[in-house]
Coordinates of C-alpha atoms in Angstrom, one line a residue:
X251 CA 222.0 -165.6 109.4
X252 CA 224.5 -164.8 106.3
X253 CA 226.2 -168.0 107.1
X254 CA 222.9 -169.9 105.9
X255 CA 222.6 -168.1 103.0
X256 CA 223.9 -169.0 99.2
X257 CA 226.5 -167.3 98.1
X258 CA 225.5 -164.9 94.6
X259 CA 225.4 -166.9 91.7
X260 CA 225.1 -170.0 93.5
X261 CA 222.9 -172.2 92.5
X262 CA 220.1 -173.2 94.8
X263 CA 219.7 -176.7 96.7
X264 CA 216.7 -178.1 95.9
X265 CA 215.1 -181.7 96.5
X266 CA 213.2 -184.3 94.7
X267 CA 210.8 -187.2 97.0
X268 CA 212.0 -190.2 96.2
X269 CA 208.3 -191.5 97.0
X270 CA 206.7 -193.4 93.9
X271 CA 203.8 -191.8 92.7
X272 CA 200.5 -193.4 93.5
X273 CA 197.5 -192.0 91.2
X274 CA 194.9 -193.7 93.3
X275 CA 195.9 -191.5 96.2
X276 CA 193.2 -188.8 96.7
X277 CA 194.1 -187.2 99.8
X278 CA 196.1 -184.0 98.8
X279 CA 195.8 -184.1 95.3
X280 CA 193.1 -180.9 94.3
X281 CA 191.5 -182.4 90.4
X282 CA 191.0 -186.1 92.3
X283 CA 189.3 -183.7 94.8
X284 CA 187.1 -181.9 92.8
X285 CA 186.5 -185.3 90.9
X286 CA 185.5 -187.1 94.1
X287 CA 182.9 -183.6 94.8
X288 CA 180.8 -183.9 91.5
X289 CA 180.8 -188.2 92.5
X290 CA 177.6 -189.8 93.3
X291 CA 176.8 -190.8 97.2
X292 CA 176.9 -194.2 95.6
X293 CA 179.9 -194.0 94.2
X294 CA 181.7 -191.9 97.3
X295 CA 180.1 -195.1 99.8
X296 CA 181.9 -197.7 97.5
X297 CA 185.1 -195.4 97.4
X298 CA 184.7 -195.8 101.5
X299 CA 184.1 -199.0 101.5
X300 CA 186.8 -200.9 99.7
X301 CA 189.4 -198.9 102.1
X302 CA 187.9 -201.8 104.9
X303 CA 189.8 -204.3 103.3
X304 CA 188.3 -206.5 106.0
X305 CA 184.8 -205.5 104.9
X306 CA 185.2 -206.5 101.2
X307 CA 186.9 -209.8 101.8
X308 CA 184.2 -210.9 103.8
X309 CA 181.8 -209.3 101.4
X310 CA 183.4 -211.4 98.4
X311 CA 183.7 -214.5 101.1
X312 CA 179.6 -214.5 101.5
X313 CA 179.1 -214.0 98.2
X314 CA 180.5 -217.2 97.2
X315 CA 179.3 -218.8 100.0
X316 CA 175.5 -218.2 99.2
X317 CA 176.0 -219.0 95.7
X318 CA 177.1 -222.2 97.2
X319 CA 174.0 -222.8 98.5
X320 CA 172.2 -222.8 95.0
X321 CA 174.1 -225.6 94.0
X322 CA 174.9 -227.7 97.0
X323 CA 174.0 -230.9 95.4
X324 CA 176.8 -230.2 92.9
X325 CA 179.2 -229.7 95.4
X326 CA 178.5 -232.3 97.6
X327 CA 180.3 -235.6 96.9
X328 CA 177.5 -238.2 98.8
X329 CA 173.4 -237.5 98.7
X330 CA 172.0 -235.9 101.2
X331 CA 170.7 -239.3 103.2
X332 CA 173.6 -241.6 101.8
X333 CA 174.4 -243.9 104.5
X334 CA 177.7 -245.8 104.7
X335 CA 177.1 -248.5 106.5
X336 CA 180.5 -250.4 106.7
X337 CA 182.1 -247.1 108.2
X338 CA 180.2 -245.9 111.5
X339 CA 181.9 -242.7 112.8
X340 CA 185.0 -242.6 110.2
X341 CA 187.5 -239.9 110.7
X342 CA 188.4 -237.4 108.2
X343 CA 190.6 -239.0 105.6
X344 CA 193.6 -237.2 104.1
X345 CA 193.8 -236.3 100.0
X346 CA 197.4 -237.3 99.0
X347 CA 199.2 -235.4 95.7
X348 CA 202.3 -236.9 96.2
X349 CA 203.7 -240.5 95.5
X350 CA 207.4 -241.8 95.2
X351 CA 208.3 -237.8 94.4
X352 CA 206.5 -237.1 91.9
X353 CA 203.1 -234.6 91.8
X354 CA 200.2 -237.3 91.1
X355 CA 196.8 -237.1 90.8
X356 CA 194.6 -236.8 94.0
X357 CA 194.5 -239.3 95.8
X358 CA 193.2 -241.2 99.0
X359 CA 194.4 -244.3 100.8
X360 CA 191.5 -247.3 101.6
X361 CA 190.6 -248.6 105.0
X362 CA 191.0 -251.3 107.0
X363 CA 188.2 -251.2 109.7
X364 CA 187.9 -253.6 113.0
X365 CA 185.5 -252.8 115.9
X366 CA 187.3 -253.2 119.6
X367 CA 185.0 -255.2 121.5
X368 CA 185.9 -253.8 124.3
X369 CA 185.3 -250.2 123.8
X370 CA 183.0 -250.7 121.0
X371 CA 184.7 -248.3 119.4
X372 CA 185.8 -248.4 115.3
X373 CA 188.8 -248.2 114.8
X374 CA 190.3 -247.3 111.0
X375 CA 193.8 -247.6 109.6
X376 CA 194.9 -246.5 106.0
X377 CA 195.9 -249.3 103.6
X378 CA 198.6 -247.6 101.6
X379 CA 198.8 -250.3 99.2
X380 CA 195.1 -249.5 98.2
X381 CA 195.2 -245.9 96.4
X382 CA 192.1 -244.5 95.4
X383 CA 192.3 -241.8 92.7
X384 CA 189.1 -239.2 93.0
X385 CA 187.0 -237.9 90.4
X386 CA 186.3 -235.0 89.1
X387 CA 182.8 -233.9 87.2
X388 CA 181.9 -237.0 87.8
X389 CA 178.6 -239.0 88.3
X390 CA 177.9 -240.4 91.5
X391 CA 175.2 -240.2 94.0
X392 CA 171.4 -239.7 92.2
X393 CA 169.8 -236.2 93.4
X394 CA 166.9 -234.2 92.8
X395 CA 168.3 -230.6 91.8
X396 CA 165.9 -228.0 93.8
X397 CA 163.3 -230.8 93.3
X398 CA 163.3 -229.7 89.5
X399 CA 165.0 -232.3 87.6
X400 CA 167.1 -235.6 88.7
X401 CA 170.8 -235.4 88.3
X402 CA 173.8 -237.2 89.4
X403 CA 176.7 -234.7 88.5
X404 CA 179.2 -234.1 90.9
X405 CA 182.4 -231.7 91.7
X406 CA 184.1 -234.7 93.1
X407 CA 183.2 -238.3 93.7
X408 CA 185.4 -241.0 95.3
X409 CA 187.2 -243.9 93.2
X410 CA 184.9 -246.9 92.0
X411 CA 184.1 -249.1 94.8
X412 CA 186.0 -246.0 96.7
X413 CA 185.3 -243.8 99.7
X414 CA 186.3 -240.2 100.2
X415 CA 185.2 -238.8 104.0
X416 CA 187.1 -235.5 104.1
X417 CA 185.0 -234.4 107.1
X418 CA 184.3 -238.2 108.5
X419 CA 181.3 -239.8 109.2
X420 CA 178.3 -239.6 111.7
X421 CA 176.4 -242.5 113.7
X422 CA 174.9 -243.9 110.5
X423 CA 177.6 -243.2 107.8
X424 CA 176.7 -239.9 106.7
X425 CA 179.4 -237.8 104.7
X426 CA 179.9 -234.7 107.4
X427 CA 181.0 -232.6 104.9
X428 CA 177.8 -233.2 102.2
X429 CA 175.2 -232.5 105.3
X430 CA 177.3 -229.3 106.1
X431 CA 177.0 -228.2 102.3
X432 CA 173.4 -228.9 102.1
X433 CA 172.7 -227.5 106.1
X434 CA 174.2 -223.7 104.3
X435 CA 171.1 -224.1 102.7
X436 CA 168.7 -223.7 105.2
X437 CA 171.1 -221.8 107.9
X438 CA 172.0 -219.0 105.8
X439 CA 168.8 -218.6 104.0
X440 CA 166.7 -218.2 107.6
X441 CA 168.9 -215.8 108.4
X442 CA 167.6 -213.3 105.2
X443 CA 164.3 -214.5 105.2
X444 CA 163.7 -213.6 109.5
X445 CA 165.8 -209.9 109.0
X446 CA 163.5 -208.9 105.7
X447 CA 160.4 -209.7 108.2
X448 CA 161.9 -207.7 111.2
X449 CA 163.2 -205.1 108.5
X450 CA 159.3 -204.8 107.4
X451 CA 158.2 -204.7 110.7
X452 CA 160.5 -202.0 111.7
X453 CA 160.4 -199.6 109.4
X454 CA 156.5 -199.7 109.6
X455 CA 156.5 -199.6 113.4
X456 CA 159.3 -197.2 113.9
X457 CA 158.2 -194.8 111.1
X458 CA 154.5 -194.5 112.4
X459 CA 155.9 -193.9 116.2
X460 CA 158.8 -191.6 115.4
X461 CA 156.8 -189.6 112.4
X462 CA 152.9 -189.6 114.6
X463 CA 154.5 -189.5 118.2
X464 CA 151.9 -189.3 120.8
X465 CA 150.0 -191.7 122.5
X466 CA 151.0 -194.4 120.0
X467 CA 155.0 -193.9 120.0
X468 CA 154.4 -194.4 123.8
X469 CA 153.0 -197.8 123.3
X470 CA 155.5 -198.9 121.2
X471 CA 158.4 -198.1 123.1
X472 CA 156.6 -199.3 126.1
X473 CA 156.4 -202.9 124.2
X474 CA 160.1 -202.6 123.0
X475 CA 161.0 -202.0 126.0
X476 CA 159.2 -205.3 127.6
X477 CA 160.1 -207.4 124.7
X478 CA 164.2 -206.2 125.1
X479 CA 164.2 -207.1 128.9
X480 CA 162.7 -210.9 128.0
X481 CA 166.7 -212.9 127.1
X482 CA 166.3 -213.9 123.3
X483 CA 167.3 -217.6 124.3
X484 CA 164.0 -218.7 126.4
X485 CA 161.7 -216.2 124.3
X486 CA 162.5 -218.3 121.5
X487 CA 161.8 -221.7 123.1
X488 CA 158.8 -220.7 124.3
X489 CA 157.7 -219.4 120.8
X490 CA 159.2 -222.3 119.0
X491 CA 157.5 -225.2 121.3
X492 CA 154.0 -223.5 120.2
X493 CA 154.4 -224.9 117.3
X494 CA 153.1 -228.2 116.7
X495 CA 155.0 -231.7 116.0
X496 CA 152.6 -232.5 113.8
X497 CA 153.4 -230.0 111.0
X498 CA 155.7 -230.6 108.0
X499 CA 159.4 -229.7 107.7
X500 CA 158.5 -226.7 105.1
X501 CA 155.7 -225.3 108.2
X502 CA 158.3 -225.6 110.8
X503 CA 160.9 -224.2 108.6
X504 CA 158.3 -221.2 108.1
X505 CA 157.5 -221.1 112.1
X506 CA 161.0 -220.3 113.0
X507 CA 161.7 -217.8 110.5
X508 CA 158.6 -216.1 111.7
X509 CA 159.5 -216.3 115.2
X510 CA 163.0 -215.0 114.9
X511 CA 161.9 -212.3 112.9
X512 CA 159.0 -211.3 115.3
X513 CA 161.4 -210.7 118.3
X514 CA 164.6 -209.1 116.2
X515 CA 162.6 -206.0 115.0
X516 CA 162.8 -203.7 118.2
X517 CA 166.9 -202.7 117.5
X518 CA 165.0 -201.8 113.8
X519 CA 162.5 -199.8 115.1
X520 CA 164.0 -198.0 117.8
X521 CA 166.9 -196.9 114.7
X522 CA 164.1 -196.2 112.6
X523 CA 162.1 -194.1 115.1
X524 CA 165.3 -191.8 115.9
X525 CA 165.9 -190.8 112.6
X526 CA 162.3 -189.6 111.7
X527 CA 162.0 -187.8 115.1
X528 CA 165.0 -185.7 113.7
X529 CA 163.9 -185.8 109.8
X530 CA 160.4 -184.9 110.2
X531 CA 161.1 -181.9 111.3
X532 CA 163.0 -180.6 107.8
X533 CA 161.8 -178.2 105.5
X534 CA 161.0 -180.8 102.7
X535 CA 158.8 -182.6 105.1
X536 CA 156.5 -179.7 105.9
X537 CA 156.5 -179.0 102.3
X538 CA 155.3 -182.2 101.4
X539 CA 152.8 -182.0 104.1
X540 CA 151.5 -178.6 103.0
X541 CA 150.8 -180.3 98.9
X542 CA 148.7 -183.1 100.9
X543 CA 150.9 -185.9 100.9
X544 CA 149.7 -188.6 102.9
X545 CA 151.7 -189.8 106.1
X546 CA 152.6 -193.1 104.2
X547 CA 153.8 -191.5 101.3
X548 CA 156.0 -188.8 103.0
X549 CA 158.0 -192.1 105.3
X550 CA 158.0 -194.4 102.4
X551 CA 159.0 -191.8 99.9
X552 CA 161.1 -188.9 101.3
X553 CA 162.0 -190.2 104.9
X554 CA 163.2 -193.5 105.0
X555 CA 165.8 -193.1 102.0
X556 CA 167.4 -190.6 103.6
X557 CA 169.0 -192.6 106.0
X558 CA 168.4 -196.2 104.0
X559 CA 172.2 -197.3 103.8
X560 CA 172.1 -197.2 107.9
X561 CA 169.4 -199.2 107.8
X562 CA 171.5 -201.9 105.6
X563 CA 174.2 -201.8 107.7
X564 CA 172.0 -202.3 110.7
X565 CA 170.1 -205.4 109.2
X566 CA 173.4 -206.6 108.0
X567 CA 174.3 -206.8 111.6
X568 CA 171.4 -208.6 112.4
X569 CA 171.5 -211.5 110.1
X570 CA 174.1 -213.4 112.5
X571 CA 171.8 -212.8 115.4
X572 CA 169.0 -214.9 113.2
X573 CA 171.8 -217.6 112.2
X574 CA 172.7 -218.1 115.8
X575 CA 169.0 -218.0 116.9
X576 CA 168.3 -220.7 114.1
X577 CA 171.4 -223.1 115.5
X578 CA 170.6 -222.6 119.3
X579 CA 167.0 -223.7 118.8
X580 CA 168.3 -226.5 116.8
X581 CA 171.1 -227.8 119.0
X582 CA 168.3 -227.5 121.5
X583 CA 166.2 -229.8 119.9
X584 CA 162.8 -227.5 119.7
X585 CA 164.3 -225.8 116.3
X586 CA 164.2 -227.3 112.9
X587 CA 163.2 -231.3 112.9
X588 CA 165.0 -233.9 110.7
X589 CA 164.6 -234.8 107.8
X590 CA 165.5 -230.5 106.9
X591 CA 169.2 -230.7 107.9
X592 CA 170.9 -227.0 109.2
X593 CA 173.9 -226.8 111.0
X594 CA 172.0 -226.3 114.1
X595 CA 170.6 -230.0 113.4
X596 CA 173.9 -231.0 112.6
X597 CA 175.9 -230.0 116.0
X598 CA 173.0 -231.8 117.6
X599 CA 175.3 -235.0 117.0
X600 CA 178.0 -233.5 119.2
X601 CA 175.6 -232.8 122.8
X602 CA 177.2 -235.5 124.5
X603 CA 180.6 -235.2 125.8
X604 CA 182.0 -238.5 125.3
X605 CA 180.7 -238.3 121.9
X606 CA 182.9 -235.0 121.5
X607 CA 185.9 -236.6 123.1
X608 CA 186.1 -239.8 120.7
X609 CA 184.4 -238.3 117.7
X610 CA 185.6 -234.3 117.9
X611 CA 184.7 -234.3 113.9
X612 CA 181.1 -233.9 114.2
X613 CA 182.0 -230.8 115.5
X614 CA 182.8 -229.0 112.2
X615 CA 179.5 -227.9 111.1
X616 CA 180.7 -225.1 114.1
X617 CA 183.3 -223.9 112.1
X618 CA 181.2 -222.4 109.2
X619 CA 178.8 -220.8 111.8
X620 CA 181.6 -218.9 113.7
X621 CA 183.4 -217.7 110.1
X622 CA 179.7 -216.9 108.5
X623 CA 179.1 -214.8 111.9
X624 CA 182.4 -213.3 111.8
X625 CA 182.3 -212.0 108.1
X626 CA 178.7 -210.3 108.4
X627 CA 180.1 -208.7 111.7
X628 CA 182.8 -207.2 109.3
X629 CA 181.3 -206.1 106.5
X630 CA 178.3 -204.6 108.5
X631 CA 181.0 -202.3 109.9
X632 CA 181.8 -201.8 106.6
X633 CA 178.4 -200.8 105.3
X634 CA 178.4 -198.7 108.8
X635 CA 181.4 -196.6 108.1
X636 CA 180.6 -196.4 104.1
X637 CA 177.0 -195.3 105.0
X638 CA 178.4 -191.8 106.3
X639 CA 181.2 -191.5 103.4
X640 CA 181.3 -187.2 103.9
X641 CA 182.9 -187.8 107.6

């Protein structure tokens, strides 16, 4: 063991981490600690949650994208009913930035169209000797801004006597991408509007079965149970063909959001119905009872915020359910009726296969579905984990 040992009056090896300090780190360091203790539970959650990088992007991803939706007619470049007539099922054209070398302004080539009598198909070739610089801020197709006022300003326009299809065309010459802005609308606002009515209807059936119990928490599982062995898929068609052709785009637009909130409030209730079986047993809650607080009071006020951030997380996972619900009654054809325009609506184009094989464009309005699905799947398991930041 002396062989190990400095010799007297030595001086003693010591060593310095290399590591560069990081002062966000919290983990082992005791005042961050003690700082993180005396946080709020509000505070602590957002500490939690921006460690799911995942979560926020997608987060800060919807964001934008629903504050798209307030000014789609900005954003669009063509009205929504604009018809091009001269160019039937274009494909997507390409924006150019550079010519001979040099960075240019943004550009697209024109078009040389011919129809094969054969095929009947139109067929499209750039003209590179016909460039057609875009616009910008510019004033283009005339619009009625949330029915308010009439406007005509636009993020981008194509050149005078121009075209710019970045997404193509449909059968009648419709911009693609200006349906798919203005479809965001109605898509991702059914989706909030069907989970706050199955959020209502949850947390008033769940509470009164899991805080009363009894005869009537029997019946209401008993119904959950019936209306979670029906698939969602032919439970919606039949709901959604009661309603009648005869009624307005705003009624059917209502109808649906009614319907898919009706049947998405049973994974609510259930969650909600848990919890108080387990909460209403606490001290505070006979305390309350014992002052004379009514039943509603004692849910709405000392119950249901106790466990309120699950419930956000929980409807946060339902809102792709409605989304989906919304498109698959669409693409169906028993959903949402022209003239409203959704992205269900929209893939409505594609059914046929034929159409998908010479026209694979009209496909697109998919895409924003599957990344809109995808980022509330994220940050709902974001809001999960963040809604439980003491684990």
């Amino acid at each position: 063991m002396s062989a190990y040992l400095p010799k007297p009056g030595a001086p003693l090896d010591h060593f310095v981490s290399d590591t560069p300090f990081d002062p966000d780190a919290t983990e082992n360091n005791a005042e961050q600690r003690a700082v993180a203790a005396q946080a709020s539970q509000l505070k602590l959650m957002w500490w939690h949650f921006r460690r799911h990088k995942m979560a926020l992007w997608s987060g800060i991803f919807l964001i934008v994208i629903y504050f798209t939706i307030l000014i789609s007619e900005f954003l669009a470049p063509y009205d929504l009913h604009s018809r091009n007539t001269d160019f039937l099922y274009a494909p997507p054209q390409a924006v150019h930035i550079f010519r001979d070398g040099q960075l240019v302004r943004p550009y697209t080539y024109g078009r040389d169209v011919t129809l094969d009598m054969v095929t009947l198909k139109w067929n499209y070739a750039d003209d590179p000797t016909d460039i057609q610089p875009l616009r910008f801020f510019c004033h283009g197709d005339r619009y009625e801004f949330w029915g308010l006022f009439k406007a005509d300003l636009h993020l981008v326009c194509p050149a005078e006597g121009g075209q710019l299809f970045l997404l193509g065309t449909d059968r009648l010459g419709r911009d693609v991408l200006s349906r798919t802005i203005y479809g965001a609308r109605i898509s991702l606002t059914i989706g909030i509007l069907g989970v706050m009515m199955s959020f209502v209807l949850g947390i008033i059936i769940g509470g009164l079965a899991g805080y009363h119990g009894g005869v009537f928490d029997l019946i209401v599982q008993r119904v959950i149970e019936v209306l979670q062995s029906i698939p969602s898929i032919p439970m919606w068609m039949a709901l959604a063909a009661i309603i009648p052709v005869t009624w307005s785009p705003i009624l059917v637009y209502i109808g649906i959001t009614i319907v898919l909130g009706m049947l998405d409030w049973t994974g609510l209730a259930r969650a909600v119905r848990s919890k108080l079986l387990a909460l209403r047993e606490e001290d505070y809650v006979l305390a309350a009872q014992l002052m004379g607080a009514k039943s509603s009071r004692i849910i709405g006020r000392h119950l249901i915020p106790g466990f309120m951030s699950h419930l956000i997380a929980s409807a946060t996972l339902t809102i792709p359910g409605m989304i989906l619900g919304e498109t698959a009654l669409s693409f169906l054809g028993i959903g949402l009726r022209a003239p409203i325009t959704s992205w269900g609506i929209l893939l409505t184009e594609a059914r046929s296969v034929n159409i998908i094989a010479l026209y694979p464009w009209l496909l697109f309005p998919v895409v924003p579905v599957i990344l809109v699905i995808l980022a509330f799947n994220f940050l709902g398991d974001g809001l999960r984990d963040a809604a439980d930041p003491y684990k």
